PDB file of C-alpha atoms in Angstrom:
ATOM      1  CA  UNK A   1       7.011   6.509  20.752  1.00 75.00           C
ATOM      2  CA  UNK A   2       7.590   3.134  18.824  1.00 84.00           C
ATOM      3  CA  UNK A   3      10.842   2.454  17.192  1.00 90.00           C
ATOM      4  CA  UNK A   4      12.530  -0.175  16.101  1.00 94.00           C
ATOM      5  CA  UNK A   5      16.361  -0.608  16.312  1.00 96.00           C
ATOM      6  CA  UNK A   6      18.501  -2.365  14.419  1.00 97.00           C
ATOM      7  CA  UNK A   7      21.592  -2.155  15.996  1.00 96.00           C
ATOM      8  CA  UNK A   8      24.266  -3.171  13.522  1.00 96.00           C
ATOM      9  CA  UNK A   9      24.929  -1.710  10.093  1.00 95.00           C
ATOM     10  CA  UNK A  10      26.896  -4.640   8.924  1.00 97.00           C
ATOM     11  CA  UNK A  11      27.089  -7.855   9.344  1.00 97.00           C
ATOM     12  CA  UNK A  12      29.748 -10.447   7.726  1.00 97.00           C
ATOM     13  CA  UNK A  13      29.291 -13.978   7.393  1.00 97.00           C
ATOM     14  CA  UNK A  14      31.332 -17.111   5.724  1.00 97.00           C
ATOM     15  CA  UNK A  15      29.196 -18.764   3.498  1.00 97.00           C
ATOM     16  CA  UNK A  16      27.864 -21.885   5.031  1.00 97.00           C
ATOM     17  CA  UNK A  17      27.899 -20.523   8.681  1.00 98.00           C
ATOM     18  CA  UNK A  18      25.074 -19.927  10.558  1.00 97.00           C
ATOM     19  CA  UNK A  19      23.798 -15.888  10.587  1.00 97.00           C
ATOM     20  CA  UNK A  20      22.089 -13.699  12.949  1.00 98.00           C
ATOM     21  CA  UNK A  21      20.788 -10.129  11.794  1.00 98.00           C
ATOM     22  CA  UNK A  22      19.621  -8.565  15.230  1.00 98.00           C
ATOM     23  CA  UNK A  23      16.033  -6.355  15.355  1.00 98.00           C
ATOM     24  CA  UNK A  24      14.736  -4.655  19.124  1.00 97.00           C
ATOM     25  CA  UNK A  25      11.492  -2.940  19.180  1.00 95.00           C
ATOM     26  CA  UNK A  26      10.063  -0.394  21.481  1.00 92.00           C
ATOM     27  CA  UNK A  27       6.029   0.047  20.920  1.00 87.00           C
ATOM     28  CA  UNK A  28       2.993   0.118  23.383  1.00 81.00           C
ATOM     29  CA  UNK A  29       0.866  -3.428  23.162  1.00 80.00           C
ATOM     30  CA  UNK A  30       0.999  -6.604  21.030  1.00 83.00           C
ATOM     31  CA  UNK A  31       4.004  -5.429  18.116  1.00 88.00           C
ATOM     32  CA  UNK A  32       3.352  -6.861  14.954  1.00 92.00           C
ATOM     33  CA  UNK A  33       6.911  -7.301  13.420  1.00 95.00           C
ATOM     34  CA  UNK A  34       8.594  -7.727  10.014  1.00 96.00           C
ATOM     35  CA  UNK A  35      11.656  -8.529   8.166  1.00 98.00           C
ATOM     36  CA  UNK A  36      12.081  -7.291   4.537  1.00 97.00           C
ATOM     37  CA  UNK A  37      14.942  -7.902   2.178  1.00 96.00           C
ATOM     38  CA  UNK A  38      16.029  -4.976  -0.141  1.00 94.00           C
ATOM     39  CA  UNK A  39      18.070  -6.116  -2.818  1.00 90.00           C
ATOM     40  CA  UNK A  40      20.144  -4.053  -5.169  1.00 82.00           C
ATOM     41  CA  UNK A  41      17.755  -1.052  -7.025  1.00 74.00           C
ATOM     42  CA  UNK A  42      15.230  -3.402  -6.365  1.00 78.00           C
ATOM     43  CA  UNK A  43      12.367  -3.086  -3.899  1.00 82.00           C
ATOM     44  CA  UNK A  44      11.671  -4.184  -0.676  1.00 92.00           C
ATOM     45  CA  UNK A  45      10.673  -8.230  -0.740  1.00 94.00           C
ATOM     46  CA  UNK A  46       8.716  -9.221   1.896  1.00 95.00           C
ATOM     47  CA  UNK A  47      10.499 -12.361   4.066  1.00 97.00           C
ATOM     48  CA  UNK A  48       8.258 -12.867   7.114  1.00 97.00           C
ATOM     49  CA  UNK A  49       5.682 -11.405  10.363  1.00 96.00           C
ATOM     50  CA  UNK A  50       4.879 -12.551  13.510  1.00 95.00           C
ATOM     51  CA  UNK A  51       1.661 -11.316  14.332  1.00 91.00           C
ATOM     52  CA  UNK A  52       0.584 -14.077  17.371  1.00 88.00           C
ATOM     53  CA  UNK A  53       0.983 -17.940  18.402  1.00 89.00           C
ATOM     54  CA  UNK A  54       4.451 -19.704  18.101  1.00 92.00           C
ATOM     55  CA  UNK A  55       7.300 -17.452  18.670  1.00 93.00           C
ATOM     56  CA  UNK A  56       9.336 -19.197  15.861  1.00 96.00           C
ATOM     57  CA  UNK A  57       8.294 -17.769  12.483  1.00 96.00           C
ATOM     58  CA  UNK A  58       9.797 -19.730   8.998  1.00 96.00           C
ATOM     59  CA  UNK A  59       9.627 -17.487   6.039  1.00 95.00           C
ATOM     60  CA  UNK A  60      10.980 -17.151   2.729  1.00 92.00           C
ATOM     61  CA  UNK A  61      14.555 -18.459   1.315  1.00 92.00           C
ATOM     62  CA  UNK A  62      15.076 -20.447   4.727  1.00 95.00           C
ATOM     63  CA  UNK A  63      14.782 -17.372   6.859  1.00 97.00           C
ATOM     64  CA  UNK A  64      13.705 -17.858  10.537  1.00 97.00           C
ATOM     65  CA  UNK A  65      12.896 -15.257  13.609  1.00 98.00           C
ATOM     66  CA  UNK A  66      12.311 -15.724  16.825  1.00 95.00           C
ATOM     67  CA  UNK A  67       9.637 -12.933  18.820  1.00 95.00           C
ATOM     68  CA  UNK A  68      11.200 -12.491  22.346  1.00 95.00           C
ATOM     69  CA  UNK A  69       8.641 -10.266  24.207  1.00 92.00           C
ATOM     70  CA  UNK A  70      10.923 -10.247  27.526  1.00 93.00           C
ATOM     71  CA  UNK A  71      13.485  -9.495  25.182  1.00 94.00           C
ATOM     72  CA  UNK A  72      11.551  -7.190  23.207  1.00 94.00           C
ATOM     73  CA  UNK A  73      13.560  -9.017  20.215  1.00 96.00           C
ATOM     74  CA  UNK A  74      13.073 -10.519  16.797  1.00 97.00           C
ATOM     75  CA  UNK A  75      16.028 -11.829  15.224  1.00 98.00           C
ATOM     76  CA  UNK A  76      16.381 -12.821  12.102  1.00 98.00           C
ATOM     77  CA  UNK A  77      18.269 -16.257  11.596  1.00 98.00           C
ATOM     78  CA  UNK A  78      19.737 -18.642   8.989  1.00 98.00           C
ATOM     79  CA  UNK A  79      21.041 -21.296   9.617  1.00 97.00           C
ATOM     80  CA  UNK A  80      23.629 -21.841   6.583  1.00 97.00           C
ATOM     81  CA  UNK A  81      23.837 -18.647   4.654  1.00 97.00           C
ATOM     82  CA  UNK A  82      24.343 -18.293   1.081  1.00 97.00           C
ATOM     83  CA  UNK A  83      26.531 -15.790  -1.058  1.00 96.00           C
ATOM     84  CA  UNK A  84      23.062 -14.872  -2.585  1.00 94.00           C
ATOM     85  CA  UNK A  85      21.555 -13.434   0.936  1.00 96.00           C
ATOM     86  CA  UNK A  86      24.149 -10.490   0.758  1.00 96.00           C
ATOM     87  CA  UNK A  87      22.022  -7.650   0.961  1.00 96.00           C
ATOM     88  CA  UNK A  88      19.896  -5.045   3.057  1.00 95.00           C
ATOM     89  CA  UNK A  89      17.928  -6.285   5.624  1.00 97.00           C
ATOM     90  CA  UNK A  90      15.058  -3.995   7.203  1.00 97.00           C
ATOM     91  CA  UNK A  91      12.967  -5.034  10.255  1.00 97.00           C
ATOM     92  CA  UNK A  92       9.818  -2.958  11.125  1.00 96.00           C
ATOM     93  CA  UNK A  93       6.608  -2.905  13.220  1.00 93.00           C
ATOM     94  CA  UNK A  94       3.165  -1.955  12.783  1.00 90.00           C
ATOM     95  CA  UNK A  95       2.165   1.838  14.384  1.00 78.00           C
ATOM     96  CA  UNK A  96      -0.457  -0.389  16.500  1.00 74.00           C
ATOM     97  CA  UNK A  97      -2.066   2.816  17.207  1.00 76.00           C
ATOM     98  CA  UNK A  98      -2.910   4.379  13.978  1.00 77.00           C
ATOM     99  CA  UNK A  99      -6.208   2.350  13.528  1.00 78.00           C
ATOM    100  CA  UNK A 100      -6.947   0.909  10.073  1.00 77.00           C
ATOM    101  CA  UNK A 101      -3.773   2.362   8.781  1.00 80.00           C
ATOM    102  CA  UNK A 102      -0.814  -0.928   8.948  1.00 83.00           C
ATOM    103  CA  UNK A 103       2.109   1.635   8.505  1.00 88.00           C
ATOM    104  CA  UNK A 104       5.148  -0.109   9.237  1.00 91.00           C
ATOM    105  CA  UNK A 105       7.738   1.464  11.387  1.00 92.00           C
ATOM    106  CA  UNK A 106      11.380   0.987  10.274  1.00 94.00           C
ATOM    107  CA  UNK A 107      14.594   0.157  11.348  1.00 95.00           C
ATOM    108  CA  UNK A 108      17.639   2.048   9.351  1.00 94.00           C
ATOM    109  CA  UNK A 109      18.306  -1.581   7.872  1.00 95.00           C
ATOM    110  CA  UNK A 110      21.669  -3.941   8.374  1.00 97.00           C
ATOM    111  CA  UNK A 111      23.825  -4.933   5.363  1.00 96.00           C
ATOM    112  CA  UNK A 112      24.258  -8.218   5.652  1.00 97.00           C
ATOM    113  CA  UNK A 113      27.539  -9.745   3.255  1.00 97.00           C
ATOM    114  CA  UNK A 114      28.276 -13.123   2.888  1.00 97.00           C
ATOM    115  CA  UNK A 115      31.878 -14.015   1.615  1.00 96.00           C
ATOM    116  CA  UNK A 116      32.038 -17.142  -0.550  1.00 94.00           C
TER     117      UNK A 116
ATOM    118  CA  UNK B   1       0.843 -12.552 -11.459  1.00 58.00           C
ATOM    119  CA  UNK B   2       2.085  -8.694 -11.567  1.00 83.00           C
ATOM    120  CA  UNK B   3       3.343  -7.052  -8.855  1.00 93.00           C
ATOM    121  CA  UNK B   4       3.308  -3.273  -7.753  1.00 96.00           C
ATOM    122  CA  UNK B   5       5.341  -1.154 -10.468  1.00 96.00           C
ATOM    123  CA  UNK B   6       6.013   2.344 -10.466  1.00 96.00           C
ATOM    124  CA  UNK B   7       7.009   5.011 -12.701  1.00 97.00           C
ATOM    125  CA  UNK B   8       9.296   6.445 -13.356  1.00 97.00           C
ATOM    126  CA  UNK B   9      12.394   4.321 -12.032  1.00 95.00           C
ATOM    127  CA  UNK B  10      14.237   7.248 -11.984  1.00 96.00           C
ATOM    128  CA  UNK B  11      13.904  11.279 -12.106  1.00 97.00           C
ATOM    129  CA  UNK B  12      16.032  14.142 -12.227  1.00 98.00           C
ATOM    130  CA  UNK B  13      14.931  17.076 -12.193  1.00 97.00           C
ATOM    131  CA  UNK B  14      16.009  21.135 -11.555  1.00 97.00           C
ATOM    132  CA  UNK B  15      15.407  22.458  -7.749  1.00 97.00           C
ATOM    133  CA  UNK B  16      11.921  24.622  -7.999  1.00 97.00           C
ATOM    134  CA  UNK B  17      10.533  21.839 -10.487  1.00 98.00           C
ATOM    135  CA  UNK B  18       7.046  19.918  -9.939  1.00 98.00           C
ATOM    136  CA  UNK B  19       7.347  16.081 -10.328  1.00 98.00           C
ATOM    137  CA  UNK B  20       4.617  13.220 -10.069  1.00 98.00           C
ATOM    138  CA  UNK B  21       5.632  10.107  -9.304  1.00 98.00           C
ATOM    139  CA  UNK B  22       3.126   6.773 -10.435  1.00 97.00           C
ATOM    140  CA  UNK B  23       2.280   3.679  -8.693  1.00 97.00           C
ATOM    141  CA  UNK B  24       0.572   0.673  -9.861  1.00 96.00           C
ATOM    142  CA  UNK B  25      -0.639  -1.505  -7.051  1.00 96.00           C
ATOM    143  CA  UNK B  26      -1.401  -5.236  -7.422  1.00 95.00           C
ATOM    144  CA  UNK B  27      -4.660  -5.859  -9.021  1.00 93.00           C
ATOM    145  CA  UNK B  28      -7.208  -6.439  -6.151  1.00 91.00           C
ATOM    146  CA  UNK B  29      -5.651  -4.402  -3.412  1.00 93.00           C
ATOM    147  CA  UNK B  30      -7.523  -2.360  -1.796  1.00 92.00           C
ATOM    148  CA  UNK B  31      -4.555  -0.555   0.560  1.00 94.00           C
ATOM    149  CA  UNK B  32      -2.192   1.595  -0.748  1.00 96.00           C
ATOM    150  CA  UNK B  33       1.158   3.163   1.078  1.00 96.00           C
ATOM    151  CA  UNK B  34       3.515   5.707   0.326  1.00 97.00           C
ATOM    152  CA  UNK B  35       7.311   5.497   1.762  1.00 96.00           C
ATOM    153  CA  UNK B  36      10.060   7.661   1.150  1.00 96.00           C
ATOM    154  CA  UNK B  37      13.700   6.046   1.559  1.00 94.00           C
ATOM    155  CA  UNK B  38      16.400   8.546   2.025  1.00 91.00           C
ATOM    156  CA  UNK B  39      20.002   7.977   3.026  1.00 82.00           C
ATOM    157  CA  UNK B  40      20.674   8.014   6.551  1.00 72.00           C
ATOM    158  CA  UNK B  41      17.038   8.468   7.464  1.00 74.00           C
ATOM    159  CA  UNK B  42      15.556   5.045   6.415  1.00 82.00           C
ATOM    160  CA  UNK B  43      12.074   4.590   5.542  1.00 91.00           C
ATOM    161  CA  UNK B  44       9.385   6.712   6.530  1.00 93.00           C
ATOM    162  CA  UNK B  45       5.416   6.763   6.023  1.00 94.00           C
ATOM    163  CA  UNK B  46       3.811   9.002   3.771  1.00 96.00           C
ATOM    164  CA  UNK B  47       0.373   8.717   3.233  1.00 96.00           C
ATOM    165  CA  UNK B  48      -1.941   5.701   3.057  1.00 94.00           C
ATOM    166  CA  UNK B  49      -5.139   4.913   1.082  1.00 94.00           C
ATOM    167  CA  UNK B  50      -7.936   2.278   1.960  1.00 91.00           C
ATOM    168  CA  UNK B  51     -10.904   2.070  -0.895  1.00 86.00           C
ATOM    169  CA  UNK B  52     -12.645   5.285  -1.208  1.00 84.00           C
ATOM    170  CA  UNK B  53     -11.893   6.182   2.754  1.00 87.00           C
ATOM    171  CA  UNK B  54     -10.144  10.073   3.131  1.00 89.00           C
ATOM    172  CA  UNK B  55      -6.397   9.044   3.227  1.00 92.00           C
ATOM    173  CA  UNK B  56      -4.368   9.157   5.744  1.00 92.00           C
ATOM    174  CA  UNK B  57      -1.968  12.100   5.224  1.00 93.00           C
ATOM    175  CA  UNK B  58       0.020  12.478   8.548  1.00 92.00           C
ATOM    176  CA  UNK B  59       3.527  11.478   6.905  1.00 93.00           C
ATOM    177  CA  UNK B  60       3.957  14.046   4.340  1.00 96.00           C
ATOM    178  CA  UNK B  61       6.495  16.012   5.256  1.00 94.00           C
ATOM    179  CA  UNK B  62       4.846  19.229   4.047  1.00 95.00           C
ATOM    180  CA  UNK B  63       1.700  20.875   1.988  1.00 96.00           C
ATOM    181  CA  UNK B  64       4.177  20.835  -1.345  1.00 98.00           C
ATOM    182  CA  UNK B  65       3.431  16.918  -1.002  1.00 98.00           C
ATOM    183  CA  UNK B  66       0.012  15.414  -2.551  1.00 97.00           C
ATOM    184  CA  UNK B  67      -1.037  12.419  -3.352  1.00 96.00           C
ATOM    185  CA  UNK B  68      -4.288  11.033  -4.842  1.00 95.00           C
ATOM    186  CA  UNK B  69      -5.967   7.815  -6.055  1.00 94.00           C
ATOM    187  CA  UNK B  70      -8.226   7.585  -8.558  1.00 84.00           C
ATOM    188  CA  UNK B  71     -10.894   4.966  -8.996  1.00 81.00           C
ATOM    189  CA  UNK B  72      -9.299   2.549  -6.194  1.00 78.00           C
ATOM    190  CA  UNK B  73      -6.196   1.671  -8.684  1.00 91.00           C
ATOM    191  CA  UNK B  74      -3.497   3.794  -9.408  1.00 95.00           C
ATOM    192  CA  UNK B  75      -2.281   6.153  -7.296  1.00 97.00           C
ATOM    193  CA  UNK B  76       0.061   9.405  -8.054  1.00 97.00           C
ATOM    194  CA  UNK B  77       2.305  11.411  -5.729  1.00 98.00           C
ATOM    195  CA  UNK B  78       2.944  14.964  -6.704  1.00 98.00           C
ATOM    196  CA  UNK B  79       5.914  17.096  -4.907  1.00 98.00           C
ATOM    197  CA  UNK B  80       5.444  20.813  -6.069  1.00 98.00           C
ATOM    198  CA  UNK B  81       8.580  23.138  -6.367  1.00 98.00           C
ATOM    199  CA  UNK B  82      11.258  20.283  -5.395  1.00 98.00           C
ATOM    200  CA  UNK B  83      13.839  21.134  -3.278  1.00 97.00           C
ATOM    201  CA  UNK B  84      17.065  19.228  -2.666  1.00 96.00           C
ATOM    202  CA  UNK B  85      16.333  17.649   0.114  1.00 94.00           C
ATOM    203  CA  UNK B  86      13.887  15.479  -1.726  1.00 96.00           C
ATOM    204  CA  UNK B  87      16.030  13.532  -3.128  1.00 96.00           C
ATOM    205  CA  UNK B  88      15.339   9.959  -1.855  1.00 96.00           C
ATOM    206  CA  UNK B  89      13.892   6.696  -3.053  1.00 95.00           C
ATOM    207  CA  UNK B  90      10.147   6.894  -2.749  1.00 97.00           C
ATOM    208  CA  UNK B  91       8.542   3.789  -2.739  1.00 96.00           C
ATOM    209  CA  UNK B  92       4.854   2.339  -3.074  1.00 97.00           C
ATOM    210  CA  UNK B  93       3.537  -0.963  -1.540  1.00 96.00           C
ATOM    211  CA  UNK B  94      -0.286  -2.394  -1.684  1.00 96.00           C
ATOM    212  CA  UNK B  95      -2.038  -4.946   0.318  1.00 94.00           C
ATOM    213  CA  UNK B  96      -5.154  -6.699   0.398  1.00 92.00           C
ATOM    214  CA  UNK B  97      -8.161  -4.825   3.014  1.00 85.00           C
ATOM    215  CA  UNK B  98      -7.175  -6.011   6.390  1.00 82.00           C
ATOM    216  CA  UNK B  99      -4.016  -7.860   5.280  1.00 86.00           C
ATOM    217  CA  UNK B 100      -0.904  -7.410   7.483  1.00 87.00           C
ATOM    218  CA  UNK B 101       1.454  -8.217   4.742  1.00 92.00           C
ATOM    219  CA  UNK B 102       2.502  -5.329   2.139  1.00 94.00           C
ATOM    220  CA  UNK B 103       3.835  -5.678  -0.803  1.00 95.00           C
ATOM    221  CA  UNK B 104       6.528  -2.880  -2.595  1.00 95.00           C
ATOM    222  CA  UNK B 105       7.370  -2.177  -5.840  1.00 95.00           C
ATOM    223  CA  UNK B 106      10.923  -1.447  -7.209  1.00 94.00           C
ATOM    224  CA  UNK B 107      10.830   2.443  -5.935  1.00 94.00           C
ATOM    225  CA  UNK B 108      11.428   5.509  -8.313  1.00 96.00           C
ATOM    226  CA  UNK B 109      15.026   7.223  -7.378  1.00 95.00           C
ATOM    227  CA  UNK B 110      14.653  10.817  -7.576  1.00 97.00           C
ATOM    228  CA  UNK B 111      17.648  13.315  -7.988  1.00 97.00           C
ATOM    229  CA  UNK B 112      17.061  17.229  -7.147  1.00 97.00           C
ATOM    230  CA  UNK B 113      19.413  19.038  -8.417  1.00 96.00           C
TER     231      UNK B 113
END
């Protein structure tokens, strides 16, 4: 079955230092992968994908991730992280086997809190 | 331009109650998904709609739960006879045909009491 794991539920981080928020997939052929930002009683906000080519993807608000296939890992990196990034971090995958439907897949989400 | 809004933000209503829940995708999408968000369980598919194709109904969790679309745009979810375990976040994102990328709107909280 695919599932993606997210294997911390909180994460703390000095403002100014460097964050990781981790993400590990399990799915059957090419994963398409995500990272959403969920804000408080807001919605989801998309941040970036990495769908093929280079493994490094740059998305939104300086947010980077790196696809490791042998690692079956796509981290989600900053490298100086601001008091405004605290919040709820979801990474998911595409169901690469439910034809036109892109469902995502979802993992249960990290808080992330940065302390001025 | 607009995003995806939904309606209402929130909802409370008495166990045994009907509710519908709106969405308003972003002008031009064709795709439409329904997620529920519930505490401890995270997000899970609901249903998904592509143009006038049948939807895709293998996430609802059971036959009280109905959705429809009408003319490509708006979409409504209905959940007949709530029960508490209902209660969740349920959220609506749209995307362009054949675009990876979806986009959600701000989620209606609803409370069964």
């Amino acid at each position: 079955a695919q599932s993606v794991a997210q294997p911390e539920d909180q994460v703390n981080v000095a403002e100014g230092n460097p964050l990781t928020v981790k993400c590990t997939y399990s799915v059957s052929g090419n994963p398409y992968l995500f990272w959403y930002v969920q804000y408080p009683n807001r919605g989801l906000q998309f941040l970036l994908k990495y769908i093929t080519g280079d493994n490094l993807v740059k998305g939104s608000y300086g947010f980077e991730a790196e696809f490791n296939k042998s690692q079956t890992s796509f981290h989600l990196k900053k490298p100086s992280a601001l008091v405004s990034d605290s919040a709820l971090y979801f990474c998911a995958v595409r169901d690469p086997w439910a034809g036109n439907n892109r469902k995502l897949i979802w993992g249960l989400g990290t808080s992330l809190a940065v302390n001025p | 331009g607009a995003g995806v809004s939904q309606s209402p933000s929130n909802k409370v209503t008495e166990k045994g109650k009907d509710v519908e829940l709106r969405c308003d995708p972003i002008s031009g999408h064709t795709a439409l998904y329904w997620y529920r968000q519930s505490l401890g369980q995270g997000l899970e598919f609901l249903i998904y709609f592509q143009g006038n194709s049948a939807p895709d109904k293998s996430g609802l969790p059971s036959d009280r739960f109905s959705a429809e679309r009408t003319g490509g745009s708006v979409s409504t979810l209905t959940i007949q006879r709530t029960q508490q375990e209902d209660s969740a976040v349920y959220l609506c994102a749209s995307s362009l045909s054949g675009e990876e990328t979806q986009y959600f709107g701000p989620g209606t909280r609803l409370l069964v009491l």
